[in-house]
mmCIF file of C-alpha atoms in Angstrom:
data_model
loop_
_atom_site.group_PDB
_atom_site.id
_atom_site.type_symbol
_atom_site.label_atom_id
_atom_site.label_comp_id
_atom_site.label_asym_id
_atom_site.label_seq_id
_atom_site.Cartn_x
_atom_site.Cartn_y
_atom_site.Cartn_z
ATOM 1 C CA GLY V 1 -10.658 10.070 -8.353
ATOM 2 C CA GLU V 2 -9.248 6.659 -9.205
ATOM 3 C CA ASN V 3 -11.221 3.542 -8.328
ATOM 4 C CA VAL V 4 -9.707 0.063 -8.378
ATOM 5 C CA GLU V 5 -11.872 -3.054 -8.341
ATOM 6 C CA GLN V 6 -10.289 -6.414 -7.506
ATOM 7 C CA HIS V 7 -11.651 -9.937 -8.008
ATOM 8 C CA PRO V 8 -12.045 -12.463 -6.566
ATOM 9 C CA SER V 9 -12.050 -11.544 -2.889
ATOM 10 C CA THR V 10 -11.050 -15.096 -1.952
ATOM 11 C CA LEU V 11 -9.323 -17.778 -4.004
ATOM 12 C CA SER V 12 -8.495 -21.315 -2.970
ATOM 13 C CA VAL V 13 -6.247 -23.508 -5.128
ATOM 14 C CA GLN V 14 -4.392 -26.784 -4.830
ATOM 15 C CA GLU V 15 -0.634 -26.717 -4.574
ATOM 16 C CA GLY V 16 0.871 -26.705 -8.053
ATOM 17 C CA ASP V 17 -2.155 -25.079 -9.688
ATOM 18 C CA SER V 18 -2.185 -21.570 -11.132
ATOM 19 C CA ALA V 19 -3.906 -18.589 -9.561
ATOM 20 C CA VAL V 20 -5.191 -15.506 -11.365
ATOM 21 C CA ILE V 21 -6.313 -12.260 -9.727
ATOM 22 C CA LYS V 22 -7.889 -9.492 -11.782
ATOM 23 C CA CYS V 23 -8.171 -5.752 -11.272
ATOM 24 C CA THR V 24 -9.843 -2.942 -13.179
ATOM 25 C CA TYR V 25 -9.160 0.749 -12.820
ATOM 26 C CA SER V 26 -11.183 3.785 -13.744
ATOM 27 C CA ASP V 27 -8.695 6.571 -14.482
ATOM 28 C CA SER V 28 -7.175 6.206 -17.937
ATOM 29 C CA ALA V 29 -4.295 8.477 -16.835
ATOM 30 C CA SER V 30 -3.037 5.859 -14.360
ATOM 31 C CA ASN V 31 0.312 4.569 -15.539
ATOM 32 C CA TYR V 32 1.817 2.465 -12.756
ATOM 33 C CA PHE V 33 0.352 -0.783 -11.423
ATOM 34 C CA PRO V 34 2.074 -2.592 -8.540
ATOM 35 C CA TRP V 35 1.048 -5.781 -6.785
ATOM 36 C CA TYR V 36 1.654 -6.285 -3.086
ATOM 37 C CA LYS V 37 1.584 -9.440 -0.992
ATOM 38 C CA GLN V 38 0.609 -9.099 2.641
ATOM 39 C CA GLU V 39 0.911 -11.853 5.209
ATOM 40 C CA LEU V 40 -1.139 -11.619 8.369
ATOM 41 C CA GLY V 41 0.014 -8.714 10.528
ATOM 42 C CA LYS V 42 2.909 -7.881 8.209
ATOM 43 C CA ARG V 43 3.729 -5.076 5.815
ATOM 44 C CA PRO V 44 2.569 -5.081 2.192
ATOM 45 C CA GLN V 45 5.518 -6.365 0.154
ATOM 46 C CA LEU V 46 5.969 -5.349 -3.442
ATOM 47 C CA ILE V 47 6.145 -8.496 -5.569
ATOM 48 C CA ILE V 48 5.881 -7.161 -9.103
ATOM 49 C CA ASP V 49 4.854 -4.011 -10.922
ATOM 50 C CA ILE V 50 4.110 -2.908 -14.450
ATOM 51 C CA ARG V 51 4.029 0.426 -16.202
ATOM 52 C CA SER V 52 1.661 1.517 -18.934
ATOM 53 C CA ASN V 53 4.258 1.271 -21.689
ATOM 54 C CA VAL V 54 4.545 -2.490 -21.131
ATOM 55 C CA GLY V 55 1.925 -5.187 -21.767
ATOM 56 C CA GLU V 56 3.383 -8.032 -19.759
ATOM 57 C CA LYS V 57 6.099 -8.631 -17.190
ATOM 58 C CA LYS V 58 7.317 -11.862 -15.681
ATOM 59 C CA ASP V 59 9.446 -12.732 -12.669
ATOM 60 C CA GLN V 60 9.916 -16.463 -12.150
ATOM 61 C CA ARG V 61 6.485 -17.872 -11.174
ATOM 62 C CA ILE V 62 4.780 -14.473 -11.135
ATOM 63 C CA ALA V 63 3.548 -12.522 -14.130
ATOM 64 C CA VAL V 64 1.431 -9.433 -14.612
ATOM 65 C CA THR V 65 -0.468 -8.410 -17.743
ATOM 66 C CA LEU V 66 -1.912 -5.011 -18.552
ATOM 67 C CA ASN V 67 -4.642 -4.113 -21.017
ATOM 68 C CA LYS V 68 -4.728 -0.322 -21.220
ATOM 69 C CA THR V 69 -7.680 -0.238 -23.604
ATOM 70 C CA ALA V 70 -9.876 -2.260 -21.276
ATOM 71 C CA LYS V 71 -8.272 -0.700 -18.186
ATOM 72 C CA HIS V 72 -7.550 -3.959 -16.481
ATOM 73 C CA PHE V 73 -4.510 -5.818 -15.241
ATOM 74 C CA SER V 74 -4.008 -9.273 -13.825
ATOM 75 C CA LEU V 75 -1.623 -11.187 -11.598
ATOM 76 C CA HIS V 76 -0.752 -14.752 -12.554
ATOM 77 C CA ILE V 77 0.979 -17.117 -10.161
ATOM 78 C CA THR V 78 2.029 -20.497 -11.568
ATOM 79 C CA GLU V 79 3.009 -23.652 -9.677
ATOM 80 C CA THR V 80 1.554 -22.272 -6.465
ATOM 81 C CA GLN V 81 3.112 -23.254 -3.150
ATOM 82 C CA PRO V 82 1.694 -23.089 0.403
ATOM 83 C CA GLU V 83 3.969 -20.114 1.131
ATOM 84 C CA ASP V 84 2.109 -18.163 -1.573
ATOM 85 C CA SER V 85 -0.886 -18.079 0.798
ATOM 86 C CA ALA V 86 -1.487 -14.419 1.703
ATOM 87 C CA VAL V 87 -3.614 -11.424 0.806
ATOM 88 C CA TYR V 88 -2.708 -9.870 -2.522
ATOM 89 C CA PHE V 89 -3.452 -6.242 -3.337
ATOM 90 C CA CYS V 90 -3.392 -4.541 -6.689
ATOM 91 C CA ALA V 91 -2.936 -0.793 -6.892
ATOM 92 C CA ALA V 92 -2.809 2.010 -9.412
ATOM 93 C CA SER V 93 -1.185 5.396 -9.497
ATOM 94 C CA LYS V 94 -0.436 8.204 -11.896
ATOM 95 C CA SER V 95 2.089 10.937 -11.860
ATOM 96 C CA GLY V 96 0.313 13.864 -10.260
ATOM 97 C CA GLY V 97 3.213 16.193 -10.785
ATOM 98 C CA GLY V 98 5.650 17.117 -8.042
ATOM 99 C CA SER V 99 6.577 13.486 -7.324
ATOM 100 C CA ASN V 100 3.078 12.588 -6.198
ATOM 101 C CA TYR V 101 2.469 8.896 -6.807
ATOM 102 C CA LYS V 102 -0.238 8.048 -4.281
ATOM 103 C CA LEU V 103 -1.521 4.502 -4.597
ATOM 104 C CA THR V 104 -5.178 3.546 -4.875
ATOM 105 C CA PHE V 105 -5.614 -0.039 -3.755
ATOM 106 C CA GLY V 106 -8.069 -2.773 -4.563
ATOM 107 C CA LYS V 107 -9.823 -4.484 -1.662
ATOM 108 C CA GLY V 108 -7.501 -7.474 -1.712
ATOM 109 C CA THR V 109 -7.685 -11.178 -2.538
ATOM 110 C CA LEU V 110 -7.125 -13.822 0.117
ATOM 111 C CA LEU V 111 -5.247 -16.625 -1.639
ATOM 112 C CA THR V 112 -5.121 -19.999 0.072
ATOM 113 C CA VAL V 113 -2.903 -22.711 -1.378
ATOM 114 C CA ASN V 114 -3.869 -26.133 -0.074
ATOM 115 C CA PRO V 115 -1.078 -28.735 0.219
ATOM 116 C CA ASP X 1 13.251 -5.751 5.431
ATOM 117 C CA SER X 2 12.241 -2.759 3.285
ATOM 118 C CA GLY X 3 14.484 -0.249 5.068
ATOM 119 C CA VAL X 4 11.472 1.773 6.211
ATOM 120 C CA THR X 5 11.046 1.874 9.978
ATOM 121 C CA GLN X 6 8.025 2.749 12.076
ATOM 122 C CA THR X 7 7.534 3.203 15.789
ATOM 123 C CA PRO X 8 5.819 2.164 17.905
ATOM 124 C CA LYS X 9 4.704 -1.282 16.719
ATOM 125 C CA HIS X 10 1.632 -1.265 18.906
ATOM 126 C CA LEU X 11 -0.259 1.531 20.586
ATOM 127 C CA ILE X 12 -3.232 1.149 22.893
ATOM 128 C CA THR X 13 -5.001 4.272 24.037
ATOM 129 C CA ALA X 14 -8.386 5.611 25.055
ATOM 130 C CA THR X 15 -10.980 7.608 23.180
ATOM 131 C CA GLY X 16 -10.322 11.320 23.155
ATOM 132 C CA GLN X 17 -6.566 10.924 23.432
ATOM 133 C CA ARG X 18 -3.832 12.033 21.055
ATOM 134 C CA VAL X 19 -1.001 9.890 19.675
ATOM 135 C CA THR X 20 1.994 10.354 17.405
ATOM 136 C CA LEU X 21 3.222 7.730 14.974
ATOM 137 C CA ARG X 22 6.744 7.952 13.612
ATOM 138 C CA CYS X 23 8.209 6.847 10.286
ATOM 139 C CA SER X 24 11.770 6.899 8.958
ATOM 140 C CA PRO X 25 12.056 6.411 5.180
ATOM 141 C CA ARG X 26 14.682 4.380 3.376
ATOM 142 C CA SER X 27 18.026 6.089 3.133
ATOM 143 C CA GLY X 28 17.906 8.601 0.300
ATOM 144 C CA ASP X 29 14.129 8.516 -0.184
ATOM 145 C CA LEU X 30 12.468 11.921 -0.169
ATOM 146 C CA SER X 31 8.798 10.927 -0.229
ATOM 147 C CA VAL X 32 6.804 9.575 2.683
ATOM 148 C CA TYR X 33 3.242 8.326 2.248
ATOM 149 C CA TRP X 34 0.845 7.441 5.063
ATOM 150 C CA TYR X 35 -1.841 4.789 4.643
ATOM 151 C CA GLN X 36 -4.550 3.490 6.951
ATOM 152 C CA GLN X 37 -5.608 -0.150 6.790
ATOM 153 C CA SER X 38 -8.860 -1.234 8.363
ATOM 154 C CA LEU X 39 -11.074 -4.250 7.767
ATOM 155 C CA ASP X 40 -13.939 -2.271 6.310
ATOM 156 C CA GLN X 41 -12.027 0.387 4.324
ATOM 157 C CA GLY X 42 -9.009 -1.585 3.156
ATOM 158 C CA LEU X 43 -5.771 0.295 2.441
ATOM 159 C CA GLN X 44 -6.464 4.002 2.120
ATOM 160 C CA PHE X 45 -4.059 6.792 1.262
ATOM 161 C CA LEU X 46 -3.970 9.553 3.872
ATOM 162 C CA ILE X 47 -1.238 12.040 3.023
ATOM 163 C CA GLN X 48 2.116 12.429 1.276
ATOM 164 C CA TYR X 49 5.162 14.546 2.041
ATOM 165 C CA TYR X 50 8.058 15.171 -0.292
ATOM 166 C CA ASN X 51 11.263 16.676 1.033
ATOM 167 C CA GLY X 52 9.464 18.406 3.875
ATOM 168 C CA GLU X 53 6.477 19.687 1.929
ATOM 169 C CA GLU X 54 2.948 18.337 1.788
ATOM 170 C CA ARG X 55 2.285 17.051 -1.742
ATOM 171 C CA ALA X 56 -1.036 15.239 -1.675
ATOM 172 C CA LYS X 57 -3.955 14.622 0.630
ATOM 173 C CA GLY X 58 -6.333 11.706 0.553
ATOM 174 C CA ASN X 59 -9.108 10.709 2.909
ATOM 175 C CA ILE X 60 -7.445 12.222 5.951
ATOM 176 C CA LEU X 61 -9.662 13.433 8.773
ATOM 177 C CA GLU X 62 -9.257 16.964 10.124
ATOM 178 C CA ARG X 63 -8.330 15.403 13.481
ATOM 179 C CA PHE X 64 -5.246 13.921 11.795
ATOM 180 C CA SER X 65 -2.167 15.841 10.763
ATOM 181 C CA ALA X 66 1.333 15.028 9.640
ATOM 182 C CA GLN X 67 4.680 16.614 9.025
ATOM 183 C CA GLN X 68 8.072 15.733 7.597
ATOM 184 C CA PHE X 69 11.185 16.975 9.315
ATOM 185 C CA PRO X 70 14.526 18.153 7.827
ATOM 186 C CA ASP X 71 16.035 14.697 8.429
ATOM 187 C CA LEU X 72 13.104 13.357 6.338
ATOM 188 C CA HIS X 73 11.434 11.333 9.062
ATOM 189 C CA SER X 74 7.707 11.899 9.313
ATOM 190 C CA GLU X 75 5.168 11.924 12.091
ATOM 191 C CA LEU X 76 1.434 11.329 11.888
ATOM 192 C CA ASN X 77 -0.549 12.925 14.674
ATOM 193 C CA LEU X 78 -3.988 11.562 15.523
ATOM 194 C CA SER X 79 -6.100 13.525 17.989
ATOM 195 C CA SER X 80 -9.525 13.237 19.647
ATOM 196 C CA LEU X 81 -9.313 9.532 18.946
ATOM 197 C CA GLU X 82 -12.458 7.523 18.313
ATOM 198 C CA LEU X 83 -13.059 3.777 18.373
ATOM 199 C CA GLY X 84 -13.218 3.813 14.577
ATOM 200 C CA ASP X 85 -9.636 5.069 14.353
ATOM 201 C CA SER X 86 -8.396 1.646 15.427
ATOM 202 C CA ALA X 87 -6.423 0.372 12.464
ATOM 203 C CA LEU X 88 -3.008 -0.441 11.083
ATOM 204 C CA TYR X 89 -1.133 2.659 9.986
ATOM 205 C CA PHE X 90 1.577 2.180 7.402
ATOM 206 C CA CYS X 91 4.054 4.579 5.978
ATOM 207 C CA ALA X 92 5.820 3.994 2.699
ATOM 208 C CA SER X 93 8.706 5.767 1.066
ATOM 209 C CA SER X 94 9.887 6.302 -2.469
ATOM 210 C CA GLY X 95 12.849 7.962 -4.108
ATOM 211 C CA LYS X 96 13.090 11.159 -6.106
ATOM 212 C CA ASN X 97 10.755 11.038 -9.104
ATOM 213 C CA THR X 98 10.109 7.318 -8.705
ATOM 214 C CA ASP X 99 6.767 5.633 -8.194
ATOM 215 C CA THR X 100 7.887 2.439 -6.418
ATOM 216 C CA GLN X 101 6.822 2.520 -2.784
ATOM 217 C CA TYR X 102 8.264 0.401 0.020
ATOM 218 C CA PHE X 103 6.213 -0.081 3.141
ATOM 219 C CA GLY X 104 7.245 0.012 6.758
ATOM 220 C CA PRO X 105 6.120 -2.620 9.284
ATOM 221 C CA GLY X 106 3.181 -0.536 10.444
ATOM 222 C CA THR X 107 1.793 0.677 13.757
ATOM 223 C CA ARG X 108 -1.241 -1.109 15.119
ATOM 224 C CA LEU X 109 -3.426 1.429 16.911
ATOM 225 C CA THR X 110 -6.119 0.230 19.266
ATOM 226 C CA VAL X 111 -8.521 2.792 20.708
ATOM 227 C CA LEU X 112 -10.494 1.550 23.710
#
């Protein structure tokens, strides 16, 4: 089955700096790659996603890039703010037929933005 | 607020007991996914239902079962509970033939 590796496990940056989180996946048939932000004790919140027919997607300070050949994708957060502090998860899924889009998650990255 | 609801928020029970977790998907969504989140295993897919039918199974123990009802809400049943079953249980929903999943607030299960 699919395996998703995520690095780093922890990341500490100064406010205003950029943060980059990287993920690799194993199944070349995976075609959907969402990123979730999870604050302590809260639900994972979808912040951005990308599909395999797109190489890059941006939403304000957040961007995601996908390299299908290398089977890796990355989350970029610019101008970080203290409220960006959370655990970030990458995930991968593929259409399994019959509307099956189960997500395989990375282990998460704890991002701390220091004021 | 994602529109996905889960009850109860917290559940404390003893080993050997059985509990039922409930999830209501977003209005119009047909798929419900269940995930378990623990410190050592991370977020793991358990099972998916689509319009009342089981569609996919992940690392779900035989002691666990689920179902989706005609009104599309879903229940996850956990029986013969063990200490290691303590975790956050999330459900997520998605629409017809879409891959975007929205998570509910979760149920924190503590087995003593």
